[in-house]
Each structure stands twice: as C-alpha cells, then as structure tokens.
PDB file of N, CA and C in Angstrom:
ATOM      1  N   UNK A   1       0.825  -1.196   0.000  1.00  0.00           N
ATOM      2  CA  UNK A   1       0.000   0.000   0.000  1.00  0.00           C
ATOM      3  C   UNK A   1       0.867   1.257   0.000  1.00  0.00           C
ATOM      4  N   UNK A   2       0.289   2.295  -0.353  1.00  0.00           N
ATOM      5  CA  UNK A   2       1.235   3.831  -0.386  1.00  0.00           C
ATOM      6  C   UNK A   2       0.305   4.483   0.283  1.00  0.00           C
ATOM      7  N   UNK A   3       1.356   4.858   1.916  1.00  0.00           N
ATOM      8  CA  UNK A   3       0.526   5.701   2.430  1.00  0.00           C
ATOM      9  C   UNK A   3       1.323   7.124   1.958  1.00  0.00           C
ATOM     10  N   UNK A   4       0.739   8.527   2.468  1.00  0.00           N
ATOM     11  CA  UNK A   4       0.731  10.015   2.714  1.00  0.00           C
ATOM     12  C   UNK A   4       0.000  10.534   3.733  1.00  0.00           C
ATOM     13  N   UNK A   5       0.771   9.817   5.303  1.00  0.00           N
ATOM     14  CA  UNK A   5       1.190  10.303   6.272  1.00  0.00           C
ATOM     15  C   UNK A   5       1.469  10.863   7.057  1.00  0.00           C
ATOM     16  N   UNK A   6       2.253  11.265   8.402  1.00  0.00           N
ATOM     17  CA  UNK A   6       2.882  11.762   8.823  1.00  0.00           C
ATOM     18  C   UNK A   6       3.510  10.276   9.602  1.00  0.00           C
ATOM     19  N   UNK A   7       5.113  10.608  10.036  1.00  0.00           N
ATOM     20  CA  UNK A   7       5.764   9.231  10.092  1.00  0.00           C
ATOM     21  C   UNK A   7       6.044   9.704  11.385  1.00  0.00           C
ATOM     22  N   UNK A   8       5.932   8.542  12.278  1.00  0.00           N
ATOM     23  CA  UNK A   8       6.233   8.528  13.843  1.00  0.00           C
ATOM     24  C   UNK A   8       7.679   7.609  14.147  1.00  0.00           C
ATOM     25  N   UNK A   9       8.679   8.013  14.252  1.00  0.00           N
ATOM     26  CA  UNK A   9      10.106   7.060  14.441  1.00  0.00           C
ATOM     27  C   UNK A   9      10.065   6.284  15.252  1.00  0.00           C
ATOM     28  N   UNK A  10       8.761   6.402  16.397  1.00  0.00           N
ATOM     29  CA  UNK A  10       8.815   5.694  17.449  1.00  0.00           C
ATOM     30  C   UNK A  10       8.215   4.609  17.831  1.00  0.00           C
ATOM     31  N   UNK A  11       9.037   3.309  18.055  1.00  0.00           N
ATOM     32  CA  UNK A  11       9.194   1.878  17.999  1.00  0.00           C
ATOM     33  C   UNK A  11       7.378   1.470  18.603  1.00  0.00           C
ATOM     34  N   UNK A  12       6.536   1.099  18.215  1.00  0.00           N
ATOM     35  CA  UNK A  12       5.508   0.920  18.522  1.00  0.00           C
ATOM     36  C   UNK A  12       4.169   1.442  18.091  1.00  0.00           C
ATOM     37  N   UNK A  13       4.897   3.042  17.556  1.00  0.00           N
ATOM     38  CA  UNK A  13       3.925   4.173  17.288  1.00  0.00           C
ATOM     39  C   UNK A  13       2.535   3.616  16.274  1.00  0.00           C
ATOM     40  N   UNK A  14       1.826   4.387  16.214  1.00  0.00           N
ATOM     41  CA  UNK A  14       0.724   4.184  15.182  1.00  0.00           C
ATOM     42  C   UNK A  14       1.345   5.183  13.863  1.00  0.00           C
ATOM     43  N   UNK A  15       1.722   5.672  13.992  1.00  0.00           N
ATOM     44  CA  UNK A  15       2.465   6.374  12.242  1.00  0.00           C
ATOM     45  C   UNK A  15       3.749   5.430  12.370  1.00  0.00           C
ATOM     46  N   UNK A  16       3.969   4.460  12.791  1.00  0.00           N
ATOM     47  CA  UNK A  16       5.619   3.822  12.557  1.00  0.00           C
ATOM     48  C   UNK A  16       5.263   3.592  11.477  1.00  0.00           C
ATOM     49  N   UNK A  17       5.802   3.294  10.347  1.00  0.00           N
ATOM     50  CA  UNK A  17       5.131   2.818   9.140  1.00  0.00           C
ATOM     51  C   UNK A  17       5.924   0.859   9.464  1.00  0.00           C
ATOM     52  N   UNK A  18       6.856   1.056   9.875  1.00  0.00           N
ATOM     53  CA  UNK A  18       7.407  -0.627  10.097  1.00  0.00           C
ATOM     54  C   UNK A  18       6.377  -1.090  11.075  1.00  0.00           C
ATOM     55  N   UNK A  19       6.001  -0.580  11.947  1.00  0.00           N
ATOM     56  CA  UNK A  19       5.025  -1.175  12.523  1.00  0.00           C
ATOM     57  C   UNK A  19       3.567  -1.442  12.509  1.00  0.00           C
ATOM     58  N   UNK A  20       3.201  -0.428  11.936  1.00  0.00           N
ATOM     59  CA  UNK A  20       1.835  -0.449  11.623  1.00  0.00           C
ATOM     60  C   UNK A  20       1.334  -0.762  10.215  1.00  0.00           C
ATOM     61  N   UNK A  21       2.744  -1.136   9.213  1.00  0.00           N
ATOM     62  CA  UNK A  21       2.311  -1.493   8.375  1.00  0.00           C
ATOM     63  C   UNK A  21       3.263  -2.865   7.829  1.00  0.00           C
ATOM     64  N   UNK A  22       4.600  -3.242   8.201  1.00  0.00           N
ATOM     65  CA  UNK A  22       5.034  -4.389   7.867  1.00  0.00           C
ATOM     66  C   UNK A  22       4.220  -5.367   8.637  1.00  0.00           C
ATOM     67  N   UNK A  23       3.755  -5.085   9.680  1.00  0.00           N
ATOM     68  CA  UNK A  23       3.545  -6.304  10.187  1.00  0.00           C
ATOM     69  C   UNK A  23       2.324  -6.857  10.299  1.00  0.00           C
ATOM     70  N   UNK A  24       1.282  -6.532   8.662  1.00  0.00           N
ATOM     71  CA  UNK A  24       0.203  -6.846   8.376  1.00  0.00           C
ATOM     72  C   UNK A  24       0.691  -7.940   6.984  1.00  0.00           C
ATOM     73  N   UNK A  25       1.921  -7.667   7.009  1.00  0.00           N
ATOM     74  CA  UNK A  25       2.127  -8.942   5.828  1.00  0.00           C
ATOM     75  C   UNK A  25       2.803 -10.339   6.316  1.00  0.00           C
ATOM     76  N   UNK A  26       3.256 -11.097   5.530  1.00  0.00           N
ATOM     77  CA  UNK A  26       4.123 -12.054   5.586  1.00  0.00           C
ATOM     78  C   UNK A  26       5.082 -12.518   4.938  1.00  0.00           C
ATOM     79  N   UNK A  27       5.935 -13.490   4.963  1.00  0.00           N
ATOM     80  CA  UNK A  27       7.205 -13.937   4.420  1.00  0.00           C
ATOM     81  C   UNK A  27       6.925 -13.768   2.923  1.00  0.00           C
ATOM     82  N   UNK A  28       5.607 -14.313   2.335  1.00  0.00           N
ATOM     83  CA  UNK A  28       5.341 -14.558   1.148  1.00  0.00           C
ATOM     84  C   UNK A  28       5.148 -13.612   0.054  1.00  0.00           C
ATOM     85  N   UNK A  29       5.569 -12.575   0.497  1.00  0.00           N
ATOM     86  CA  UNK A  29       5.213 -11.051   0.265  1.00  0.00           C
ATOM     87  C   UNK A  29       6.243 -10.322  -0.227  1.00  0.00           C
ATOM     88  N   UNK A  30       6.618  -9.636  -1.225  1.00  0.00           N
ATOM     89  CA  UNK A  30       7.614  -9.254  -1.780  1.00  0.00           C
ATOM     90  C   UNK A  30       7.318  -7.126  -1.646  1.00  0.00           C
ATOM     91  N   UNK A  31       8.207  -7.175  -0.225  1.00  0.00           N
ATOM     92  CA  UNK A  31       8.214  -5.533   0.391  1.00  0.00           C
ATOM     93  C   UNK A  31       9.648  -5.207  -0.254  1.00  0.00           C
ATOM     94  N   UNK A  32       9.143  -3.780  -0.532  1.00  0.00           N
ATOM     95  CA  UNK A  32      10.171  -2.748  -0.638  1.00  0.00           C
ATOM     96  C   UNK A  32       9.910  -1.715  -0.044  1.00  0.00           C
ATOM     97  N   UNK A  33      11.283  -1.505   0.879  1.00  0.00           N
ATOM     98  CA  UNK A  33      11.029  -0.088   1.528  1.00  0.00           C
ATOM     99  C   UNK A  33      11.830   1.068   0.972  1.00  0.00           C
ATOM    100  N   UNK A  34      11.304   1.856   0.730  1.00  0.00           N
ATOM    101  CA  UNK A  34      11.884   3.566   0.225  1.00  0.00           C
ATOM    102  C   UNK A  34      11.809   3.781   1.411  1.00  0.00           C
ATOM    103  N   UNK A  35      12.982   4.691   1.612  1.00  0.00           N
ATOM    104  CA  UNK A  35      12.689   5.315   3.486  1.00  0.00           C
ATOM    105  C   UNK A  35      13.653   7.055   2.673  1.00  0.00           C
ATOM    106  N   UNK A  36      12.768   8.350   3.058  1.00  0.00           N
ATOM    107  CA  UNK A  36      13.242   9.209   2.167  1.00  0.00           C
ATOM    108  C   UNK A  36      12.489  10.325   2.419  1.00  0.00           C
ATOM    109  N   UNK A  37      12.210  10.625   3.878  1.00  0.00           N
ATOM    110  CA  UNK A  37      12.133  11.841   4.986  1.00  0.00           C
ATOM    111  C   UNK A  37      12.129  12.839   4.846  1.00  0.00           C
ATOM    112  N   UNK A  38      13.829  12.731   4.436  1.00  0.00           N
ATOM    113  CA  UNK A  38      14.493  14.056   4.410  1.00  0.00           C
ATOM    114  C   UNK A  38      14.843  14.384   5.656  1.00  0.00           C
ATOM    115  N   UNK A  39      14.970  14.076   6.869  1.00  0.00           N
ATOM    116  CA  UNK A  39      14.879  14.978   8.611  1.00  0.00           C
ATOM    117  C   UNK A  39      15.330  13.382   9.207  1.00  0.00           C
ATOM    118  N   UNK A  40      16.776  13.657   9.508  1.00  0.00           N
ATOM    119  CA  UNK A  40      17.314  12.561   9.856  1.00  0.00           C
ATOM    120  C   UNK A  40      16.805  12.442  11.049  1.00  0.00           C
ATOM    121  N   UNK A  41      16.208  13.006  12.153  1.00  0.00           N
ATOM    122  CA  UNK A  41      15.530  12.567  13.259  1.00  0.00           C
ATOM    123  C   UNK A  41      14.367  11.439  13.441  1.00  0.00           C
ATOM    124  N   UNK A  42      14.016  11.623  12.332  1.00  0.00           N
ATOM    125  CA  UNK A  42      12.902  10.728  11.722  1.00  0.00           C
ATOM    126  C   UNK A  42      13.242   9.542  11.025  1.00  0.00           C
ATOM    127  N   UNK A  43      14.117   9.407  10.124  1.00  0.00           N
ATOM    128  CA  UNK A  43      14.842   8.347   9.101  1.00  0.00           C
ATOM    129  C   UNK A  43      15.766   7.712  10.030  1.00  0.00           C
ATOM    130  N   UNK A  44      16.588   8.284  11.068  1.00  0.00           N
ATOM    131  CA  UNK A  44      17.752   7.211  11.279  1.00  0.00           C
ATOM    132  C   UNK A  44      16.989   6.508  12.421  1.00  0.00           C
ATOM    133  N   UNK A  45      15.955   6.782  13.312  1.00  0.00           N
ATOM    134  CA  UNK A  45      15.552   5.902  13.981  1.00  0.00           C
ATOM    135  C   UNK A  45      14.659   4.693  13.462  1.00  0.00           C
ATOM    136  N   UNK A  46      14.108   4.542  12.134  1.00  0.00           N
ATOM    137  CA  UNK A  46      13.626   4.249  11.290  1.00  0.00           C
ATOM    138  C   UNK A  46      14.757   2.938  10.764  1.00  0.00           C
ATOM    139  N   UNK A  47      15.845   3.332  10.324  1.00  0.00           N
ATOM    140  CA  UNK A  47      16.260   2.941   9.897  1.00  0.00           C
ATOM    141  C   UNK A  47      17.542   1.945  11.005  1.00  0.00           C
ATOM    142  N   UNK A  48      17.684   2.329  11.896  1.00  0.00           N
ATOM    143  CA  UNK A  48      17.885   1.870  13.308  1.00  0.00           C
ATOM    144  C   UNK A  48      17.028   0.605  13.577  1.00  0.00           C
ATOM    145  N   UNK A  49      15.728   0.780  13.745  1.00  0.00           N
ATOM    146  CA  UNK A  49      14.862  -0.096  14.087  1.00  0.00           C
ATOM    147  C   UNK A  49      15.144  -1.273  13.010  1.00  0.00           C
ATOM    148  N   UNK A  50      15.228  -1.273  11.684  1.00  0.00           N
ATOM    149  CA  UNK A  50      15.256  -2.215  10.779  1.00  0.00           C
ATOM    150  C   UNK A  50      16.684  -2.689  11.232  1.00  0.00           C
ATOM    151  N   UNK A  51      17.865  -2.359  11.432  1.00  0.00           N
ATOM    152  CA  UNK A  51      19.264  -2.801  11.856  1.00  0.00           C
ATOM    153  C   UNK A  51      18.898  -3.924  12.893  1.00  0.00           C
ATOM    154  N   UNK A  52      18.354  -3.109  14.292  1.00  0.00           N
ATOM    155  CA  UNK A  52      18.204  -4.173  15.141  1.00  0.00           C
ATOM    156  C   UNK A  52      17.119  -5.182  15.263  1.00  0.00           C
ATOM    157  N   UNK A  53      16.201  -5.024  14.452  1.00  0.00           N
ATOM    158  CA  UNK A  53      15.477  -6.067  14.346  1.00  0.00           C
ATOM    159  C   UNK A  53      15.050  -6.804  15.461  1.00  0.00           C
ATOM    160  N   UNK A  54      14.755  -6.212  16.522  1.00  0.00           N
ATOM    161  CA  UNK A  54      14.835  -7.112  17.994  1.00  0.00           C
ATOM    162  C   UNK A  54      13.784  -8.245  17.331  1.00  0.00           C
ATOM    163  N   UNK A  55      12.665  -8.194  17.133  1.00  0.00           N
ATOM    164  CA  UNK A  55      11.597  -9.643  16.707  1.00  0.00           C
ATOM    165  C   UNK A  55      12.139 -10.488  15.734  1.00  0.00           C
ATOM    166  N   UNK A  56      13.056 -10.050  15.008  1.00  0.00           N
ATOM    167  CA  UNK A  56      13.247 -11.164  13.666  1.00  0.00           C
ATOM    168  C   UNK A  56      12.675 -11.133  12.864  1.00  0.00           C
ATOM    169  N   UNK A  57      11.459 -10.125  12.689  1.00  0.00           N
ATOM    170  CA  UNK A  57      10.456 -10.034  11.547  1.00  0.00           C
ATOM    171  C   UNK A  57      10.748  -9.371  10.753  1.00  0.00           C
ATOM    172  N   UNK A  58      12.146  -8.056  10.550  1.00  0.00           N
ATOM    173  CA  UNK A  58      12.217  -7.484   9.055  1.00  0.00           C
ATOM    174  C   UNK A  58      13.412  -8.641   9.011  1.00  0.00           C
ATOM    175  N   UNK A  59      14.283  -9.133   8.861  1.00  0.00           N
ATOM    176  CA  UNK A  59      14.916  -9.623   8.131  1.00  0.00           C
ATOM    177  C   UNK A  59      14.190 -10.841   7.763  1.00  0.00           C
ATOM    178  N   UNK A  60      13.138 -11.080   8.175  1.00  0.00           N
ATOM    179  CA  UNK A  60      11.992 -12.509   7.077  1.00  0.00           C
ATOM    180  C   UNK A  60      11.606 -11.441   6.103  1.00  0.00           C
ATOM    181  N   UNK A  61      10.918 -10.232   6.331  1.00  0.00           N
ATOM    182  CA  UNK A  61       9.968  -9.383   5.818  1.00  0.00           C
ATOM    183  C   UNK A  61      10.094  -8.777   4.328  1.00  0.00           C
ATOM    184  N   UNK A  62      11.663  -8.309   4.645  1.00  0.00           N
ATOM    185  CA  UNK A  62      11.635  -7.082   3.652  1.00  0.00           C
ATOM    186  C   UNK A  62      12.531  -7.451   2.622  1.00  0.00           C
ATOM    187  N   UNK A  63      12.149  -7.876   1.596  1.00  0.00           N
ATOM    188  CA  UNK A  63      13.133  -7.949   0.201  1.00  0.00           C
ATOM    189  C   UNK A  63      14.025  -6.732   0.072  1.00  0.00           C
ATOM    190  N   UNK A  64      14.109  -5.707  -0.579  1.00  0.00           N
ATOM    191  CA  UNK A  64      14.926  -4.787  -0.624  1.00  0.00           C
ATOM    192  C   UNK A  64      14.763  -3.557   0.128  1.00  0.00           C
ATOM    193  N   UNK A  65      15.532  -2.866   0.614  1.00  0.00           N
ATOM    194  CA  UNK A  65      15.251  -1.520   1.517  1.00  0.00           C
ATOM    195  C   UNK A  65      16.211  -0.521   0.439  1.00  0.00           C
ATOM    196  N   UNK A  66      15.951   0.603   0.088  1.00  0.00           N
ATOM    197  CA  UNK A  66      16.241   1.747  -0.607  1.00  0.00           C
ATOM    198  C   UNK A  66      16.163   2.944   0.588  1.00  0.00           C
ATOM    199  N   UNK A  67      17.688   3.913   0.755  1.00  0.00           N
ATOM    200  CA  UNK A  67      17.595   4.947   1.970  1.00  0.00           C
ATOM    201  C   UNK A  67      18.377   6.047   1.172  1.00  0.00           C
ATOM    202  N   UNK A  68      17.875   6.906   1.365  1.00  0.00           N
ATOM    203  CA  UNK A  68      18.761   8.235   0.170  1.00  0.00           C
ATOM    204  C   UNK A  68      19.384   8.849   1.744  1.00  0.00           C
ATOM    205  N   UNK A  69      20.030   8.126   2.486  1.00  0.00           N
ATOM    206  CA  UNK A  69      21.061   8.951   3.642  1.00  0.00           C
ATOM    207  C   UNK A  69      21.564   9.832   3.952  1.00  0.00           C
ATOM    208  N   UNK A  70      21.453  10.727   4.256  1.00  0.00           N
ATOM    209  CA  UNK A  70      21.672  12.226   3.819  1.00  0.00           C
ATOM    210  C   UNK A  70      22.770  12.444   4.599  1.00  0.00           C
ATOM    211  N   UNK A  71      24.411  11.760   4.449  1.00  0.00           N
ATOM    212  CA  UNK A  71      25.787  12.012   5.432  1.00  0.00           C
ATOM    213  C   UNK A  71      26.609  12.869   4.108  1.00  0.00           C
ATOM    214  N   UNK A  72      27.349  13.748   5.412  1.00  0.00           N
ATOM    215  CA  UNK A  72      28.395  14.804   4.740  1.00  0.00           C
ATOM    216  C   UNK A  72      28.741  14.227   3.100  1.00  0.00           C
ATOM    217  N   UNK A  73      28.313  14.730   2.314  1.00  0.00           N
ATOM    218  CA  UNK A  73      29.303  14.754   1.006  1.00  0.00           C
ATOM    219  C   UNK A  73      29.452  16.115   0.287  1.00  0.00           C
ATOM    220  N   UNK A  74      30.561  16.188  -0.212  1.00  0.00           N
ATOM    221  CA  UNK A  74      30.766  17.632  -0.565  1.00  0.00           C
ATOM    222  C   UNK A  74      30.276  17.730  -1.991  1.00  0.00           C
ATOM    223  N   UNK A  75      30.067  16.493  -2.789  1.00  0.00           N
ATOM    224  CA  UNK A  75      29.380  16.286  -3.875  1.00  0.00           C
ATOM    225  C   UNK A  75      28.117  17.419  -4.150  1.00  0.00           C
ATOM    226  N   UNK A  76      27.356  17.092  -3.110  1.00  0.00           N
ATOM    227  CA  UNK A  76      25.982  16.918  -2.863  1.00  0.00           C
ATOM    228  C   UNK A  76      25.411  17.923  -1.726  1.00  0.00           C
ATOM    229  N   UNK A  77      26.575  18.625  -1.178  1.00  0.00           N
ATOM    230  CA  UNK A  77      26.092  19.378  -0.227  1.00  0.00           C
ATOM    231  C   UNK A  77      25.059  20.553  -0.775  1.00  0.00           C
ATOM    232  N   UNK A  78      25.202  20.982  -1.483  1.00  0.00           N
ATOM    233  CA  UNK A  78      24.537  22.375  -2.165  1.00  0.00           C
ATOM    234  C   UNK A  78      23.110  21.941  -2.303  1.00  0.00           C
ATOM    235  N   UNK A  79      22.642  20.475  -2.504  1.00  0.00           N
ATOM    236  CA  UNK A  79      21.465  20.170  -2.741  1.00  0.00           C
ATOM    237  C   UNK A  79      20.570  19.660  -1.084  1.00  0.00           C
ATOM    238  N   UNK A  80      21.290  18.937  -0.555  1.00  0.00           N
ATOM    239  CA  UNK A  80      20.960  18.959   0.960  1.00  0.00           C
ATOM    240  C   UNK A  80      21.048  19.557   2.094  1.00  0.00           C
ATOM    241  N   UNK A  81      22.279  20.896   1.960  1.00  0.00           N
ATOM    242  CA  UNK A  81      22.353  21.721   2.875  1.00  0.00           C
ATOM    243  C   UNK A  81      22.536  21.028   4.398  1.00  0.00           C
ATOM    244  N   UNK A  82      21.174  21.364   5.146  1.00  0.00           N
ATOM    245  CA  UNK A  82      21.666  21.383   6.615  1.00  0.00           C
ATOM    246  C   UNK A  82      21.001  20.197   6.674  1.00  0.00           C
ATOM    247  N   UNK A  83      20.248  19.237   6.265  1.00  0.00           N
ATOM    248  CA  UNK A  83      20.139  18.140   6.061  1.00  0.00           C
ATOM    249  C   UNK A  83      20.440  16.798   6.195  1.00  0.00           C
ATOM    250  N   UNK A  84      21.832  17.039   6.242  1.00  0.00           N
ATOM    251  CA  UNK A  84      23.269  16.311   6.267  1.00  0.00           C
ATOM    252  C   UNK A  84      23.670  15.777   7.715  1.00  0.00           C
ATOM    253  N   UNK A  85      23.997  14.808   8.232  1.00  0.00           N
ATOM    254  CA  UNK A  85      24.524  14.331   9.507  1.00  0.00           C
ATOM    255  C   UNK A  85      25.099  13.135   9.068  1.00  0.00           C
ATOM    256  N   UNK A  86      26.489  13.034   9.591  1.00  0.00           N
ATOM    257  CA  UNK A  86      27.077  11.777   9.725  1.00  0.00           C
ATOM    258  C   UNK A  86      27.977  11.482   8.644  1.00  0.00           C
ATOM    259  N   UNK A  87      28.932  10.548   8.442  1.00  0.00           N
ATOM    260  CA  UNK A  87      29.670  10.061   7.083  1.00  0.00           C
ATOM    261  C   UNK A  87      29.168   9.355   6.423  1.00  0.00           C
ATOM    262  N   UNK A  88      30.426   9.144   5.068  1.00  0.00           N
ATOM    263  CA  UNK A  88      30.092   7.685   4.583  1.00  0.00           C
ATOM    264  C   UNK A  88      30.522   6.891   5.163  1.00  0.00           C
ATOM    265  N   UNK A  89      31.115   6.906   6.405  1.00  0.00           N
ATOM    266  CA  UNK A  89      31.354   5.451   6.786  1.00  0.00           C
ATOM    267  C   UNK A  89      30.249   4.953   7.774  1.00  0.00           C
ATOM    268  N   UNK A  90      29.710   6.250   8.333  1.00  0.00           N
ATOM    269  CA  UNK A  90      28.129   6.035   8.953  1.00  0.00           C
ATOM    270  C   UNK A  90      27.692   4.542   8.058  1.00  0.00           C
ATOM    271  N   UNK A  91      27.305   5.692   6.755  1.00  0.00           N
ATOM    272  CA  UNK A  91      26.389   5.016   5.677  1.00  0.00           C
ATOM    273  C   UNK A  91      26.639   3.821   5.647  1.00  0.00           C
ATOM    274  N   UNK A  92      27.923   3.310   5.454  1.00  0.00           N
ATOM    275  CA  UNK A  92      28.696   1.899   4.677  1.00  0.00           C
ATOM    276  C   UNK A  92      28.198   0.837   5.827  1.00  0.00           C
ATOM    277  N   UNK A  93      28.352   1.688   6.945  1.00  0.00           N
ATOM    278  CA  UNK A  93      28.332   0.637   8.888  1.00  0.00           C
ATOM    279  C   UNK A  93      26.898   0.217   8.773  1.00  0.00           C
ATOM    280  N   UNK A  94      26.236   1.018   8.021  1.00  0.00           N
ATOM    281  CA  UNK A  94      24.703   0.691   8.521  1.00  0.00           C
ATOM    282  C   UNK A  94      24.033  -0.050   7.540  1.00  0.00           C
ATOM    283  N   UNK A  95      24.501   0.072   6.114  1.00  0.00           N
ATOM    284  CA  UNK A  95      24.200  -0.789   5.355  1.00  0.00           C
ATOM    285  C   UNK A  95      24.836  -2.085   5.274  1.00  0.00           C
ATOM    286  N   UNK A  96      25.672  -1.863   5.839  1.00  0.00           N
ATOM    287  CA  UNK A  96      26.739  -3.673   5.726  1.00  0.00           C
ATOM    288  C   UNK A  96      25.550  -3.945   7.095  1.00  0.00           C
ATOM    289  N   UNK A  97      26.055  -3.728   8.140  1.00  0.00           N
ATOM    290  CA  UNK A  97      25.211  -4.102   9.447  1.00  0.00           C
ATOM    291  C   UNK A  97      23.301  -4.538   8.717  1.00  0.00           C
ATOM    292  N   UNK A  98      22.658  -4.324   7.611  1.00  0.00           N
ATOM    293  CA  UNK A  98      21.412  -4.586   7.056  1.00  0.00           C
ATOM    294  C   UNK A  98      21.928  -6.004   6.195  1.00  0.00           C
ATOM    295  N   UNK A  99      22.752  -5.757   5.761  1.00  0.00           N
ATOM    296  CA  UNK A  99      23.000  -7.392   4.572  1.00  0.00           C
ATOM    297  C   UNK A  99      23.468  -7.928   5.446  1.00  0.00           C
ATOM    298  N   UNK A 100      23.993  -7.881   6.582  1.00  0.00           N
ATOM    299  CA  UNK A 100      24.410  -8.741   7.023  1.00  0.00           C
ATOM    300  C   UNK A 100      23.169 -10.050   7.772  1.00  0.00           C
ATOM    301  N   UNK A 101      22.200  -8.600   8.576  1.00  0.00           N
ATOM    302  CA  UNK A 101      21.144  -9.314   8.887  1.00  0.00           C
ATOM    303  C   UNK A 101      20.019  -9.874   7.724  1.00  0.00           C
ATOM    304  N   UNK A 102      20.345  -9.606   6.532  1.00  0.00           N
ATOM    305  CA  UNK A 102      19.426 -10.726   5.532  1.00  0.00           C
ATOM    306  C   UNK A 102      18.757  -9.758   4.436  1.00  0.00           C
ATOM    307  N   UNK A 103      18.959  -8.132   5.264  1.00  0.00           N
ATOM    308  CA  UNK A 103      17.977  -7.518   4.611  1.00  0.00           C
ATOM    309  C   UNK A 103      19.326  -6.284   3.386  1.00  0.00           C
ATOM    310  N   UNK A 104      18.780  -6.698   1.779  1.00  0.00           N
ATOM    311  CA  UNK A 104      19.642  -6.064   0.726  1.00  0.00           C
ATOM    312  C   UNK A 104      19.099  -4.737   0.832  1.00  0.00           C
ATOM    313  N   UNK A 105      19.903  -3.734   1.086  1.00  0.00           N
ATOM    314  CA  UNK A 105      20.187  -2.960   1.471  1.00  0.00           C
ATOM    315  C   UNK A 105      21.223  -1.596   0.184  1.00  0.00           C
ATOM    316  N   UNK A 106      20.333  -0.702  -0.107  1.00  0.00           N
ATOM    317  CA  UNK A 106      20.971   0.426  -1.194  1.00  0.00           C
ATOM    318  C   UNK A 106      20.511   1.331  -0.953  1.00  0.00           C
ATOM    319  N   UNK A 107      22.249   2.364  -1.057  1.00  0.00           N
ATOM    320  CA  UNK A 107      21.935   3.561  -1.053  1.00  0.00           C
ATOM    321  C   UNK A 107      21.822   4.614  -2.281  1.00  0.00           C
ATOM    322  N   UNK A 108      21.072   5.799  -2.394  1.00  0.00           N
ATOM    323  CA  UNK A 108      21.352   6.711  -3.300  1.00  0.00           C
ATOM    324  C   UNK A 108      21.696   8.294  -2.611  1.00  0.00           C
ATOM    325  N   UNK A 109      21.892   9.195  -3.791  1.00  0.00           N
ATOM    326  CA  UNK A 109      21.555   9.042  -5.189  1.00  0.00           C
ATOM    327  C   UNK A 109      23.418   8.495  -5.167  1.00  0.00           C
TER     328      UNK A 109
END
C-alpha cells in the first residue's frame, strides 16, 4: 500500500510505518522499503529499528530496503544543505550491518 502520512520514528507508534504497516504482511510477500524523509531525526531511527530487528520479523519481511542517507558529502552538499549528519562510513556501517542481517540494502543518489 502507499501511504501520505505523517511518520512517527517511534518503535511501537501508530504512524511507525514498520510497525503499523510491515507487520500486516508475511514472508510470502515481496516488500520494498523507500525510506526518504528528508529529517534525519525521523529516518535514522527508522532505519535503526530495521538494523536491530529485535523480533526477527524485518529480516523474514523485507526484500529490498532503498535509503537516500543524507551524510556529509561535498558532492551533494549544495542540494541537501543542513540536512546532512554523519559520514560515509556512517552510511557503509549501517548498510553492511542490514546485509548482514538478511535484509539487501541500497543507497542513493
């Protein structure tokens, strides 16, 4: 389903979208998550929650996860501005730490 929202980061919430909405499906189910905020307060706990996985249910759940990460690049700064928190090695830690737990894991742009 495609919701238009407001997204709650918080582990339980009724706007979690991982919660209130992965966990109306099952294994048999081919999810993709876009996660793409913009307001890293919102996205990295988001994206946190899928890392630790305390239940075991996104790494059954989620076929591919897509995160446009918004860490320091000087590339790209002019387009994200203040936006920006963290490195690429943030990025690299958190996406290896996702394949590792099962779930394929890409960043853009």
């Amino acid at each position: 389903p495609f919701s238009v929202t407001g997204v709650d980061p918080t582990k339980g919430a009724k706007l979690n979208p991982l919660h209130s909405i992965l966990k109306q499906f099952d294994e048999d189910d081919f999810i993709v998550i876009k996660l793409d905020v913009d307001t890293h307060s919102v996205e990295m706990p988001l994206a946190q929650e899928l890392l630790e996985d305390e239940d075991g249910i996104y790494s059954k759940l989620v076929d591919q996860f897509y995160f446009e990460h918004h860490v320091h690049m000087k590339e790209i700064s002019k387009y994200w501005k203040s936006s920006m928190e963290g490195s690429l090695k943030d990025s690299f830690d958190l996406f290896y730490g996702l394949r590792q737990k099962g779930i394929p894991s890409h960043f853009w742009p």
